[in-house]
Amino acid sequence: DTSRSSDLQYYFTTYFINETPGIPTARHRSGWALMSLAQRLKGKEGRFRYNLSGKRVNYSARTVISVDPFINIDEVGVPYEIASRLTVPFYVTAWNLEIAKELSMRKEYPMIIGIISKDGKRKRIVDTNREEIIKTIQIGDVLERQVSNGDIALFNRQPSLHRASIMAHKVRVLPSKTFRLNYCTTHPYNADFDGDEMNLHIPKTLEA
């Protein structure tokens, strides 16, 4: 009959979209509004942006951005606290073995803070084991060097809506607590300086 078909139409409508103008909101027995399929998918708290787009990853940093008119458009100002914790790989070869050992001797920034041996074992380098580890450095090892000026990093502002939302910049370590960005670089990121946060990613392989 007509009443049953209109009820069925109402349930179908509110199952997919429970925000249709002119149609009463479907509710649970408790009085809470029913979460429709469309509402589960869209928006910042929806399935795509909350569960699928964003992931927690290693070798990255996130903080507020601030303007720096004295930095080049291909550079990003990175706080020392971040640069001293993130690392870039230094691949030991027959041509740079002695340089690798010299770098490992450094006890001030930028220095080597870890080593990954050929068999995949990772060791942290501290003052107590530094000399012992330097003797074992061999071709094929990967040293973990603190990020310093001139290193390449990927810089990203969410939501990443097009290809220019993530671009490569040269690191410039600065004594600040925020990422520093030239004003001319803000347009592709759609960034401004009213509290926006951005992400820095360090490539960790030769391919990257």
mmCIF file of C-alpha atoms in Angstrom, residues 27-198:
data_model
loop_
_atom_site.group_PDB
_atom_site.id
_atom_site.type_symbol
_atom_site.label_atom_id
_atom_site.label_comp_id
_atom_site.label_asym_id
_atom_site.label_seq_id
_atom_site.Cartn_x
_atom_site.Cartn_y
_atom_site.Cartn_z
ATOM 1 C CA ARG A 27 16.887 8.641 14.922
ATOM 2 C CA HIS A 28 17.842 5.687 17.094
ATOM 3 C CA ARG A 29 15.594 4.710 19.998
ATOM 4 C CA SER A 30 17.964 6.640 22.266
ATOM 5 C CA GLY A 31 17.239 9.813 20.301
ATOM 6 C CA TRP A 32 20.657 10.071 18.612
ATOM 7 C CA ALA A 33 20.559 10.884 14.890
ATOM 8 C CA LEU A 34 21.318 7.931 12.591
ATOM 9 C CA MET A 35 24.765 8.152 10.957
ATOM 10 C CA SER A 36 24.097 7.753 7.229
ATOM 11 C CA LEU A 37 26.529 6.354 4.639
ATOM 12 C CA ALA A 38 27.263 9.806 3.216
ATOM 13 C CA GLN A 39 28.080 11.192 6.665
ATOM 14 C CA ARG A 40 30.441 8.273 7.392
ATOM 15 C CA LEU A 41 32.451 9.025 4.247
ATOM 16 C CA LYS A 42 32.651 12.814 3.980
ATOM 17 C CA GLY A 43 34.406 15.504 6.008
ATOM 18 C CA LYS A 44 37.518 15.643 8.134
ATOM 19 C CA GLU A 45 36.262 12.933 10.506
ATOM 20 C CA GLY A 46 34.987 10.756 7.621
ATOM 21 C CA ARG A 47 36.380 7.471 6.370
ATOM 22 C CA PHE A 48 38.633 8.967 3.666
ATOM 23 C CA ARG A 49 40.320 11.851 5.456
ATOM 24 C CA TYR A 50 40.360 10.355 8.964
ATOM 25 C CA ASN A 51 41.081 6.651 8.331
ATOM 26 C CA LEU A 52 42.602 6.353 4.852
ATOM 27 C CA SER A 53 44.491 9.516 3.863
ATOM 28 C CA GLY A 54 46.474 10.124 7.047
ATOM 29 C CA LYS A 55 48.997 7.622 8.366
ATOM 30 C CA ARG A 56 51.547 7.792 11.145
ATOM 31 C CA VAL A 57 55.012 7.371 9.600
ATOM 32 C CA ASN A 58 58.621 7.291 10.761
ATOM 33 C CA TYR A 59 61.351 9.737 9.677
ATOM 34 C CA SER A 60 58.954 12.669 9.607
ATOM 35 C CA ALA A 61 58.246 15.813 11.609
ATOM 36 C CA ARG A 62 55.269 18.122 11.986
ATOM 37 C CA THR A 63 55.030 21.611 13.428
ATOM 38 C CA VAL A 64 53.626 25.107 12.823
ATOM 39 C CA ILE A 65 54.922 27.128 9.844
ATOM 40 C CA SER A 66 56.005 30.757 9.964
ATOM 41 C CA VAL A 67 57.065 33.206 7.261
ATOM 42 C CA ASP A 68 60.734 33.929 6.491
ATOM 43 C CA PRO A 69 61.322 36.396 3.621
ATOM 44 C CA PHE A 70 65.091 35.785 3.776
ATOM 45 C CA ILE A 71 64.914 32.073 2.919
ATOM 46 C CA ASN A 72 65.046 30.863 -0.716
ATOM 47 C CA ILE A 73 61.864 29.526 -2.322
ATOM 48 C CA ASP A 74 63.475 26.072 -2.679
ATOM 49 C CA GLU A 75 64.472 25.926 1.000
ATOM 50 C CA VAL A 76 62.651 25.053 4.215
ATOM 51 C CA GLY A 77 63.831 26.292 7.591
ATOM 52 C CA VAL A 78 64.056 23.337 9.997
ATOM 53 C CA PRO A 79 64.387 23.768 13.787
ATOM 54 C CA TYR A 80 67.604 22.387 15.282
ATOM 55 C CA GLU A 81 65.599 20.119 17.627
ATOM 56 C CA ILE A 82 64.090 18.373 14.586
ATOM 57 C CA ALA A 83 67.290 18.296 12.485
ATOM 58 C CA SER A 84 69.244 16.693 15.332
ATOM 59 C CA ARG A 85 66.727 13.831 15.648
ATOM 60 C CA LEU A 86 66.008 13.025 11.989
ATOM 61 C CA THR A 87 68.706 11.237 9.988
ATOM 62 C CA VAL A 88 69.734 10.747 6.367
ATOM 63 C CA PRO A 89 71.517 7.583 5.189
ATOM 64 C CA PHE A 90 75.247 7.701 4.357
ATOM 65 C CA TYR A 91 76.118 4.627 2.269
ATOM 66 C CA VAL A 92 79.633 3.336 2.913
ATOM 67 C CA THR A 93 81.512 2.418 -0.297
ATOM 68 C CA ALA A 94 85.131 1.720 -1.248
ATOM 69 C CA TRP A 95 85.469 5.393 -2.254
ATOM 70 C CA ASN A 96 84.225 6.973 0.974
ATOM 71 C CA LEU A 97 85.251 4.480 3.686
ATOM 72 C CA GLU A 98 87.819 6.844 5.229
ATOM 73 C CA ILE A 99 85.354 9.775 5.095
ATOM 74 C CA ALA A 100 82.772 7.580 6.838
ATOM 75 C CA LYS A 101 85.212 6.872 9.669
ATOM 76 C CA GLU A 102 86.087 10.574 9.976
ATOM 77 C CA LEU A 103 82.378 11.480 10.127
ATOM 78 C CA SER A 104 81.820 8.867 12.815
ATOM 79 C CA MET A 105 84.516 10.501 14.962
ATOM 80 C CA ARG A 106 82.535 13.771 15.182
ATOM 81 C CA LYS A 107 81.068 14.512 18.609
ATOM 82 C CA GLU A 108 79.117 17.628 17.693
ATOM 83 C CA TYR A 109 76.247 18.359 15.260
ATOM 84 C CA PRO A 110 76.028 17.176 12.489
ATOM 85 C CA MET A 111 77.298 13.756 13.525
ATOM 86 C CA ILE A 112 76.626 10.052 12.978
ATOM 87 C CA ILE A 113 74.154 8.761 15.577
ATOM 88 C CA GLY A 114 73.626 5.200 14.332
ATOM 89 C CA ILE A 115 74.851 2.466 12.011
ATOM 90 C CA ILE A 116 72.971 -0.229 10.073
ATOM 91 C CA SER A 117 75.287 -3.124 9.232
ATOM 92 C CA LYS A 118 75.096 -5.195 6.033
ATOM 93 C CA ASP A 119 73.095 -7.890 7.827
ATOM 94 C CA GLY A 120 70.454 -5.326 8.874
ATOM 95 C CA LYS A 121 71.429 -4.905 12.538
ATOM 96 C CA ARG A 122 71.018 -1.354 13.842
ATOM 97 C CA LYS A 123 73.304 0.058 16.558
ATOM 98 C CA ARG A 124 73.170 3.476 18.198
ATOM 99 C CA ILE A 125 76.526 5.262 18.431
ATOM 100 C CA VAL A 126 77.323 6.914 21.769
ATOM 101 C CA ASP A 127 80.605 8.123 23.269
ATOM 102 C CA THR A 128 81.169 4.834 25.129
ATOM 103 C CA ASN A 129 81.058 2.610 22.025
ATOM 104 C CA ARG A 130 82.125 5.090 19.308
ATOM 105 C CA GLU A 131 85.731 3.932 18.803
ATOM 106 C CA GLU A 132 84.745 0.261 18.949
ATOM 107 C CA ILE A 133 82.079 0.727 16.226
ATOM 108 C CA ILE A 134 84.383 2.831 13.988
ATOM 109 C CA LYS A 135 86.797 -0.137 13.801
ATOM 110 C CA THR A 136 83.961 -2.365 12.502
ATOM 111 C CA ILE A 137 82.699 -0.004 9.739
ATOM 112 C CA GLN A 138 82.899 -1.777 6.386
ATOM 113 C CA ILE A 139 81.710 -1.388 2.792
ATOM 114 C CA GLY A 140 77.960 -1.925 2.562
ATOM 115 C CA ASP A 141 77.125 -0.419 5.960
ATOM 116 C CA VAL A 142 74.737 2.544 6.207
ATOM 117 C CA LEU A 143 75.516 5.353 8.643
ATOM 118 C CA GLU A 144 72.682 7.478 10.026
ATOM 119 C CA ARG A 145 73.764 11.132 9.839
ATOM 120 C CA GLN A 146 71.845 13.977 11.437
ATOM 121 C CA VAL A 147 69.968 16.142 8.932
ATOM 122 C CA SER A 148 71.991 19.243 8.014
ATOM 123 C CA ASN A 149 72.011 22.175 5.573
ATOM 124 C CA GLY A 150 71.518 21.195 1.928
ATOM 125 C CA ASP A 151 69.838 17.829 2.530
ATOM 126 C CA ILE A 152 66.721 17.151 0.456
ATOM 127 C CA ALA A 153 63.407 16.794 2.291
ATOM 128 C CA LEU A 154 59.796 16.445 1.184
ATOM 129 C CA PHE A 155 57.454 19.129 2.521
ATOM 130 C CA ASN A 156 53.694 18.605 2.637
ATOM 131 C CA ARG A 157 50.587 20.513 3.689
ATOM 132 C CA GLN A 158 47.348 18.641 4.235
ATOM 133 C CA PRO A 159 44.873 18.185 2.711
ATOM 134 C CA SER A 160 47.044 17.024 -0.202
ATOM 135 C CA LEU A 161 44.695 17.901 -3.060
ATOM 136 C CA HIS A 162 47.099 18.026 -6.027
ATOM 137 C CA ARG A 163 50.685 17.155 -6.919
ATOM 138 C CA ALA A 164 52.144 20.454 -5.659
ATOM 139 C CA SER A 165 50.806 19.785 -2.146
ATOM 140 C CA ILE A 166 54.049 17.878 -1.548
ATOM 141 C CA MET A 167 57.344 19.223 -2.911
ATOM 142 C CA ALA A 168 61.089 18.812 -2.372
ATOM 143 C CA HIS A 169 63.009 21.498 -0.477
ATOM 144 C CA LYS A 170 66.602 21.926 0.676
ATOM 145 C CA VAL A 171 66.983 21.880 4.443
ATOM 146 C CA ARG A 172 68.278 24.997 6.182
ATOM 147 C CA VAL A 173 68.733 24.452 9.912
ATOM 148 C CA LEU A 174 67.628 27.500 11.923
ATOM 149 C CA PRO A 175 67.385 28.316 15.641
ATOM 150 C CA SER A 176 63.591 28.355 15.808
ATOM 151 C CA LYS A 177 60.690 26.173 16.904
ATOM 152 C CA THR A 178 58.736 26.410 13.620
ATOM 153 C CA PHE A 179 59.262 25.418 9.989
ATOM 154 C CA ARG A 180 60.229 28.554 8.036
ATOM 155 C CA LEU A 181 58.821 29.118 4.549
ATOM 156 C CA ASN A 182 59.206 31.901 1.991
ATOM 157 C CA TYR A 183 55.921 33.698 1.361
ATOM 158 C CA CYS A 184 56.234 33.034 -2.418
ATOM 159 C CA THR A 185 56.085 29.264 -1.769
ATOM 160 C CA THR A 186 52.725 29.336 0.010
ATOM 161 C CA HIS A 187 50.460 29.403 -3.071
ATOM 162 C CA PRO A 188 50.829 25.769 -4.269
ATOM 163 C CA TYR A 189 50.408 24.554 -0.667
ATOM 164 C CA ASN A 190 47.451 26.929 -0.094
ATOM 165 C CA ALA A 191 49.238 27.764 3.170
ATOM 166 C CA ASP A 192 49.037 30.793 5.421
ATOM 167 C CA PHE A 193 50.624 31.638 8.745
ATOM 168 C CA ASP A 194 47.635 31.686 11.103
ATOM 169 C CA GLY A 195 48.587 28.407 12.802
ATOM 170 C CA ASP A 196 48.923 26.064 9.803
ATOM 171 C CA GLU A 197 51.009 22.953 10.416
ATOM 172 C CA MET A 198 53.065 21.149 7.759
#
